[in-house]
Each structure stands twice: as C-alpha cells, then as structure tokens.
PDB file of N, CA and C in Angstrom:
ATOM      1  N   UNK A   1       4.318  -4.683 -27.279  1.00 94.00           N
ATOM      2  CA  UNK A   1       4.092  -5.533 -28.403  1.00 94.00           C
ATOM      3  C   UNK A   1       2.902  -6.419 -28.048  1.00 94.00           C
ATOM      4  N   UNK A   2       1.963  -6.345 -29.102  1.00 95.00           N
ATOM      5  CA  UNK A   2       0.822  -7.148 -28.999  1.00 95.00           C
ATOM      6  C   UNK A   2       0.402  -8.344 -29.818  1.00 95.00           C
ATOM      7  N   UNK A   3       0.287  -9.559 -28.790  1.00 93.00           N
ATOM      8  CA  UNK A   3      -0.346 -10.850 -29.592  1.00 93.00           C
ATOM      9  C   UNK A   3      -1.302 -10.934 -30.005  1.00 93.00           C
ATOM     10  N   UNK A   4      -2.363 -11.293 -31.127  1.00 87.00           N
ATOM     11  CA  UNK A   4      -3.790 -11.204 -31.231  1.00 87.00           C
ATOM     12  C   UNK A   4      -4.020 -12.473 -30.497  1.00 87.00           C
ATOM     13  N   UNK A   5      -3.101 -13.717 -31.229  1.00 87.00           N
ATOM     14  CA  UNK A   5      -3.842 -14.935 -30.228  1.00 87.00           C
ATOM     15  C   UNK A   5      -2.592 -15.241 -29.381  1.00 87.00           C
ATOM     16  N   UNK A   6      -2.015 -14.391 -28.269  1.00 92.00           N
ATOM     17  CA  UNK A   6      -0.981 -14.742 -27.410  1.00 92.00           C
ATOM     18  C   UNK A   6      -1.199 -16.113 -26.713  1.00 92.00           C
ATOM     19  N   UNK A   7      -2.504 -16.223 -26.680  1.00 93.00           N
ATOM     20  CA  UNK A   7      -2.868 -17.417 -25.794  1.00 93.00           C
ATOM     21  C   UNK A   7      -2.018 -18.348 -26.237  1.00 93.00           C
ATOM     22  N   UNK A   8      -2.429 -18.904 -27.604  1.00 91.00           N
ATOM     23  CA  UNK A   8      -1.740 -20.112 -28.200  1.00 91.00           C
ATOM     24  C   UNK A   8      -0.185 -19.948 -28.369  1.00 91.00           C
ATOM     25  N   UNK A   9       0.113 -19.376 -27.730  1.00 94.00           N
ATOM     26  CA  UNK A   9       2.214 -19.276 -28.121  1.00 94.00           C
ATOM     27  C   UNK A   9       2.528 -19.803 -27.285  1.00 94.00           C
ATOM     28  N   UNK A  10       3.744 -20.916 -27.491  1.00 93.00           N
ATOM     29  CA  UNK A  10       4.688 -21.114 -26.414  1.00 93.00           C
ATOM     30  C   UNK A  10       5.402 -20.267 -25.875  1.00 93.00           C
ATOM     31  N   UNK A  11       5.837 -20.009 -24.516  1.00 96.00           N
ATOM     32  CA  UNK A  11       6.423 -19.080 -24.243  1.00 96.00           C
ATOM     33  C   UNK A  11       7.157 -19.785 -23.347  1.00 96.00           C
ATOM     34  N   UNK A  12       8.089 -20.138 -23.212  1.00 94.00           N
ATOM     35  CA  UNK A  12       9.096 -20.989 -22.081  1.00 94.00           C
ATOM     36  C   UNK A  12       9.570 -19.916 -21.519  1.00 94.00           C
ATOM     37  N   UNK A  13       9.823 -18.827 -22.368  1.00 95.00           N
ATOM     38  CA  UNK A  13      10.644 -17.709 -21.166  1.00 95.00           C
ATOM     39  C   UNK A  13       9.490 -17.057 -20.301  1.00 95.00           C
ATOM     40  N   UNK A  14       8.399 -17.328 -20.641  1.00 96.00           N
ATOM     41  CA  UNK A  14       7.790 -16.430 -19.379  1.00 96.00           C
ATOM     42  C   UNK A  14       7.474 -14.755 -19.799  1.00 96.00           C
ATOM     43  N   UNK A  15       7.573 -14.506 -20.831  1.00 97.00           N
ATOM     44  CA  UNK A  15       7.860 -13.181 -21.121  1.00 97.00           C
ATOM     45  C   UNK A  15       6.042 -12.487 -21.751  1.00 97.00           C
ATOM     46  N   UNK A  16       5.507 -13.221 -22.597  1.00 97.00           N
ATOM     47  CA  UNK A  16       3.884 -13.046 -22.464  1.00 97.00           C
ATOM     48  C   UNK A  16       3.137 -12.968 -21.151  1.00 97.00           C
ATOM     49  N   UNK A  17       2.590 -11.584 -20.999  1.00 97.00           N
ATOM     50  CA  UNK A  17       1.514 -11.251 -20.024  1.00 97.00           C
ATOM     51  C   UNK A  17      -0.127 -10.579 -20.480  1.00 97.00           C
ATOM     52  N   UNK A  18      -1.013 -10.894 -19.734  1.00 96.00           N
ATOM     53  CA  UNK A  18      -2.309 -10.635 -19.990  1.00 96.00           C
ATOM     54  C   UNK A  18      -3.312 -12.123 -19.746  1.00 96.00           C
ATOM     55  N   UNK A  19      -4.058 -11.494 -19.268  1.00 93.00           N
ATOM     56  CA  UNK A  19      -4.846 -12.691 -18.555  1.00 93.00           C
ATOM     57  C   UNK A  19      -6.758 -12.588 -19.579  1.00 93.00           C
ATOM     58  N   UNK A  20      -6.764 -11.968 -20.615  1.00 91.00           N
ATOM     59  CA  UNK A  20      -7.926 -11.668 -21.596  1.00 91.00           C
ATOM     60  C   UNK A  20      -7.947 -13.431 -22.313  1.00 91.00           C
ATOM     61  N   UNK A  21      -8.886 -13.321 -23.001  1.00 94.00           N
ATOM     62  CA  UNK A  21      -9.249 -14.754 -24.009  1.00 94.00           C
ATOM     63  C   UNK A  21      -8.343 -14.962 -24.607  1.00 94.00           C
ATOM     64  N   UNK A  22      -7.667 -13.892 -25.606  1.00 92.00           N
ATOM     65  CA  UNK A  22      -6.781 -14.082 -26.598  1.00 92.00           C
ATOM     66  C   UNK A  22      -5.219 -13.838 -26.817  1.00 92.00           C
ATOM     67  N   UNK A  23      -5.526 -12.160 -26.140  1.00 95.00           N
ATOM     68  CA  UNK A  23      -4.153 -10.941 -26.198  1.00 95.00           C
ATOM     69  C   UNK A  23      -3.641 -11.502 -25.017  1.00 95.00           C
ATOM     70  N   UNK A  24      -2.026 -11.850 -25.706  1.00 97.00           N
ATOM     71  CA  UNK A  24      -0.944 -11.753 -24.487  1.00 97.00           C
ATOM     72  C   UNK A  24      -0.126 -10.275 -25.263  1.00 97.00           C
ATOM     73  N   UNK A  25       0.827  -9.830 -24.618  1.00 97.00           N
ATOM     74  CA  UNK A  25       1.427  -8.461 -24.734  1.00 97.00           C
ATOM     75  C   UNK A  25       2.551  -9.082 -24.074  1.00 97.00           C
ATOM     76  N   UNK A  26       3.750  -8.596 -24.433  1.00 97.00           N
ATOM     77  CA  UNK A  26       5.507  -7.785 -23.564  1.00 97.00           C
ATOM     78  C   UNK A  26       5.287  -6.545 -23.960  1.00 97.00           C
ATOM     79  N   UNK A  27       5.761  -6.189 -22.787  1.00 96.00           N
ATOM     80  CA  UNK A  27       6.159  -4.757 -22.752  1.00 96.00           C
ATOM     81  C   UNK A  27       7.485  -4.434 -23.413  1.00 96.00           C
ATOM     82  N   UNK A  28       8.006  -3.262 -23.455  1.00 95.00           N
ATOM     83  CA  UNK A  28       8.638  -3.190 -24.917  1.00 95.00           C
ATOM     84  C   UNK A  28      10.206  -3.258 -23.612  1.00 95.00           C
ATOM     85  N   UNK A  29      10.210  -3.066 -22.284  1.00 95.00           N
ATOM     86  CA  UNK A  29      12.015  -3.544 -22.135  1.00 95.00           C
ATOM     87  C   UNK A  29      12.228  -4.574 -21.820  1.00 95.00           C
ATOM     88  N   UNK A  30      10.993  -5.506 -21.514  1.00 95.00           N
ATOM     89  CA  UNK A  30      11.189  -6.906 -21.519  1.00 95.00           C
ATOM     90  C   UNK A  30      11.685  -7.427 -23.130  1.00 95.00           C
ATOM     91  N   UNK A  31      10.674  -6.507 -23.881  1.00 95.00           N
ATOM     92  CA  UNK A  31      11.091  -7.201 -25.544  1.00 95.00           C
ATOM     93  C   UNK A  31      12.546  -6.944 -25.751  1.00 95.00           C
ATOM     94  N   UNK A  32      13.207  -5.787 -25.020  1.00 96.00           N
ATOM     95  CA  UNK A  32      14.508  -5.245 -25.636  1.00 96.00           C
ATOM     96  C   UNK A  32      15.705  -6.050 -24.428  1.00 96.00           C
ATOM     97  N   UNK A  33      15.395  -7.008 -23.286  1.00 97.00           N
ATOM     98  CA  UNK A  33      15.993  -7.215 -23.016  1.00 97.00           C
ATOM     99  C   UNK A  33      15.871  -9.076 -23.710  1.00 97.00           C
ATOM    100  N   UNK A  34      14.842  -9.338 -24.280  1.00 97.00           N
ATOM    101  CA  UNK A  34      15.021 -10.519 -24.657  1.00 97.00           C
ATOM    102  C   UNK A  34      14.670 -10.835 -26.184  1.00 97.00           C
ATOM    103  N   UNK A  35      15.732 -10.436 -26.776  1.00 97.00           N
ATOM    104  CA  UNK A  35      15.651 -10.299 -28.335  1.00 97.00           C
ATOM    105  C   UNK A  35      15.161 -11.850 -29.236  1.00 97.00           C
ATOM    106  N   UNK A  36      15.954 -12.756 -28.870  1.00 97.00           N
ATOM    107  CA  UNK A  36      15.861 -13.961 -29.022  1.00 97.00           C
ATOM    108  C   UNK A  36      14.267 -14.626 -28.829  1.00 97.00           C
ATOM    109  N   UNK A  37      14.304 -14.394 -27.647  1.00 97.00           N
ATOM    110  CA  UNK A  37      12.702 -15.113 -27.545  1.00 97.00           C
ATOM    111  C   UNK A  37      11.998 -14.210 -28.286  1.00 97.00           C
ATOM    112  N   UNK A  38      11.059 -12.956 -27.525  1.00 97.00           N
ATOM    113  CA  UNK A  38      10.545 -12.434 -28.934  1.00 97.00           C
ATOM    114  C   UNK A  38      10.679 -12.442 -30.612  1.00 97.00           C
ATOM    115  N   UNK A  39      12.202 -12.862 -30.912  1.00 96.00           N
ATOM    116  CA  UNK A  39      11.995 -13.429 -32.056  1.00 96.00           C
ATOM    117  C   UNK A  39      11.220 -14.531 -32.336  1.00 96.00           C
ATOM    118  N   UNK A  40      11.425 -15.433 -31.390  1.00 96.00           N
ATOM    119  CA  UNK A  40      10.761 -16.793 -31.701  1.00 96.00           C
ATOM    120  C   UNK A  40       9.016 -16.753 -31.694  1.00 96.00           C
ATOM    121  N   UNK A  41       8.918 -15.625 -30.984  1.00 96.00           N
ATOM    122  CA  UNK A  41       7.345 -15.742 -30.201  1.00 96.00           C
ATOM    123  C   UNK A  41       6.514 -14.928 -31.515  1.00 96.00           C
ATOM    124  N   UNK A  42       7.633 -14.032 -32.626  1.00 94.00           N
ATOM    125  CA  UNK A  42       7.017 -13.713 -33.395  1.00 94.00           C
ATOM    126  C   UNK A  42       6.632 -14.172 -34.770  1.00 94.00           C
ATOM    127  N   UNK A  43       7.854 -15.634 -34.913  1.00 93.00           N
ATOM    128  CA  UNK A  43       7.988 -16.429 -35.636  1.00 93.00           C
ATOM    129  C   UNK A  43       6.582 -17.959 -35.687  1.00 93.00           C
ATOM    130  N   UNK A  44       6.197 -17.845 -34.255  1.00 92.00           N
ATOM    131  CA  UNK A  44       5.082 -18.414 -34.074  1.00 92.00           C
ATOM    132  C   UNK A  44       3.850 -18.498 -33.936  1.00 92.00           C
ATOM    133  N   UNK A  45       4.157 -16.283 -33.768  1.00 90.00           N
ATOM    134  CA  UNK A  45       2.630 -15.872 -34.042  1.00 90.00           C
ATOM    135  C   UNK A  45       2.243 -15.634 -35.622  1.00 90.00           C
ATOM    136  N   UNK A  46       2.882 -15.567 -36.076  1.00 88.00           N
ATOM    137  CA  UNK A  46       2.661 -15.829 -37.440  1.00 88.00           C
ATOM    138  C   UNK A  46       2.369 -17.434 -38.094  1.00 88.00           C
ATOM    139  N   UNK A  47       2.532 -18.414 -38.042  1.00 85.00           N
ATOM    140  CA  UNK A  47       2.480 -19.349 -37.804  1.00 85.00           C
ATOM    141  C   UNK A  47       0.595 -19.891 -37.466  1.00 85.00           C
ATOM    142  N   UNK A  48       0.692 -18.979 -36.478  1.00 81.00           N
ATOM    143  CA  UNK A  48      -0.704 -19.206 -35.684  1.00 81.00           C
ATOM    144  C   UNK A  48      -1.648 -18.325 -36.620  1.00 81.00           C
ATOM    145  N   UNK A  49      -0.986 -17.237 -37.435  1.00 78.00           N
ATOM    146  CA  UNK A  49      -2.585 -16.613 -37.636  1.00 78.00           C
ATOM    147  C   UNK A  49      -2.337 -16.608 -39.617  1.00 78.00           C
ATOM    148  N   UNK A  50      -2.221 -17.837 -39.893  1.00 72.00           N
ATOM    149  CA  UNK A  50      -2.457 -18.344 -41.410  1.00 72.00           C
ATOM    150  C   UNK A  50      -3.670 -18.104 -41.857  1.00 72.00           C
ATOM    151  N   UNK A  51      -5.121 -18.106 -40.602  1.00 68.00           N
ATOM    152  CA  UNK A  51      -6.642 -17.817 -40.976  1.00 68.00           C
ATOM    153  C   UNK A  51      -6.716 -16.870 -41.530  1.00 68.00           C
ATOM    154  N   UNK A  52      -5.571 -15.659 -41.240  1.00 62.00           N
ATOM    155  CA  UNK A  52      -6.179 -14.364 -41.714  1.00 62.00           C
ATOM    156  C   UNK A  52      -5.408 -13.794 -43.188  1.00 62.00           C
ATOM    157  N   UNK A  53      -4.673 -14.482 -43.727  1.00 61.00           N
ATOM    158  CA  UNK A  53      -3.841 -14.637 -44.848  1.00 61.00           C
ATOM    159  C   UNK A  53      -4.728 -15.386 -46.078  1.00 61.00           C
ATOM    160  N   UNK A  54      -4.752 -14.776 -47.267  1.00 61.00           N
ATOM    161  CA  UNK A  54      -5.220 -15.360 -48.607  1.00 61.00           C
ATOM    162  C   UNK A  54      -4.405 -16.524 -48.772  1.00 61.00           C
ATOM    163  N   UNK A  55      -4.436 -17.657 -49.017  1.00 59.00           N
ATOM    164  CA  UNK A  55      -3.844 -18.570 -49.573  1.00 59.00           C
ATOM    165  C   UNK A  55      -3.100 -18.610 -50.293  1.00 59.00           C
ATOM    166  N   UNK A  56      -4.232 -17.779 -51.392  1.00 57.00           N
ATOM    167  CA  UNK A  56      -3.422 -17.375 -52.841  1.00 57.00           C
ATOM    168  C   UNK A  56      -2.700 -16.091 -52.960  1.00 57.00           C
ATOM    169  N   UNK A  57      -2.034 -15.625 -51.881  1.00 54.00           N
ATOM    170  CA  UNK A  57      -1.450 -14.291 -52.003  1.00 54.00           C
ATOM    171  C   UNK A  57      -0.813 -13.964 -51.183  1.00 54.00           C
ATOM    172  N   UNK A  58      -0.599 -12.560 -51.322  1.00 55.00           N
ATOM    173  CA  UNK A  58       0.020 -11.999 -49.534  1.00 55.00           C
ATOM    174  C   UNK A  58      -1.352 -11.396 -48.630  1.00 55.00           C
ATOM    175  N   UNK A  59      -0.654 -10.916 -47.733  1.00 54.00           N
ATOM    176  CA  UNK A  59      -1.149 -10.337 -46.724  1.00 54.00           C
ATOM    177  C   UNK A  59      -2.351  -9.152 -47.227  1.00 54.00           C
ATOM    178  N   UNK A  60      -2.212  -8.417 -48.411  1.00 53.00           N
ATOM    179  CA  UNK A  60      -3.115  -7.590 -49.094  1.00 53.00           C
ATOM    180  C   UNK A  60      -4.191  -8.212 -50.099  1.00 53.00           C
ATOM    181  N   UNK A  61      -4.264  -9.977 -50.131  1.00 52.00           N
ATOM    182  CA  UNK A  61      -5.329 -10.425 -51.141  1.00 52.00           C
ATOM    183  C   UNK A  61      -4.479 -10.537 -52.588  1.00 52.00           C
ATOM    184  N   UNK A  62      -3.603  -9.705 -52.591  1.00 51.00           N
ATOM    185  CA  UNK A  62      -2.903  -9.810 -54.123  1.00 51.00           C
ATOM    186  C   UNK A  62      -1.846 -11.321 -54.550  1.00 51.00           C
TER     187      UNK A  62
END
C-alpha cells in the first residue's frame, strides 16, 4: 500500500516505511496484521490530499 504524501502522516505505530521526499508504503502483512492503524493512516491520507479534489465535486470533477 502506497502513500503519495506518506511523509506528512502520523504514524505512532511505526508501520510507514520509505525514506523518498514524499512516498511512505506498508507492505501488505504488516497492513493485514494491523487493520486499525492502516485504517487511521488512510483516514488521514485523505485528509492530506484535499489539493487534488474539486471543491465543487467528487474525485472525477463532477
């Protein structure tokens, strides 16, 4: 599973890796052994990337 801006996430569990500008990544049995956090981490990467969302719409401009 891939972050575009992993950088900016809290991650208290420790579970984001990658050392690039932006991309943090879990690997997918870290994701399956920690359901909870990856929820949260996906609840915040969304959160974080409002720039790339229409205002006036969804995710497709509509």
């Amino acid at each position: 599973m891939v972050f575009h801006k992993g950088v900016l996430l809290d991650d208290p569990a420790g579970l984001l890796a990658g050392s690039g500008r932006y991309v943090r990544e879990i690997r997918a049995g870290v994701a399956l052994d920690h359901p909870d956090e990856v929820r949260a981490l996906i609840r915040s990467a969304i959160d974080h990337q409002t720039d790339l969302l229409d205002q006036g719409g969804d995710a497709s401009g509509h």
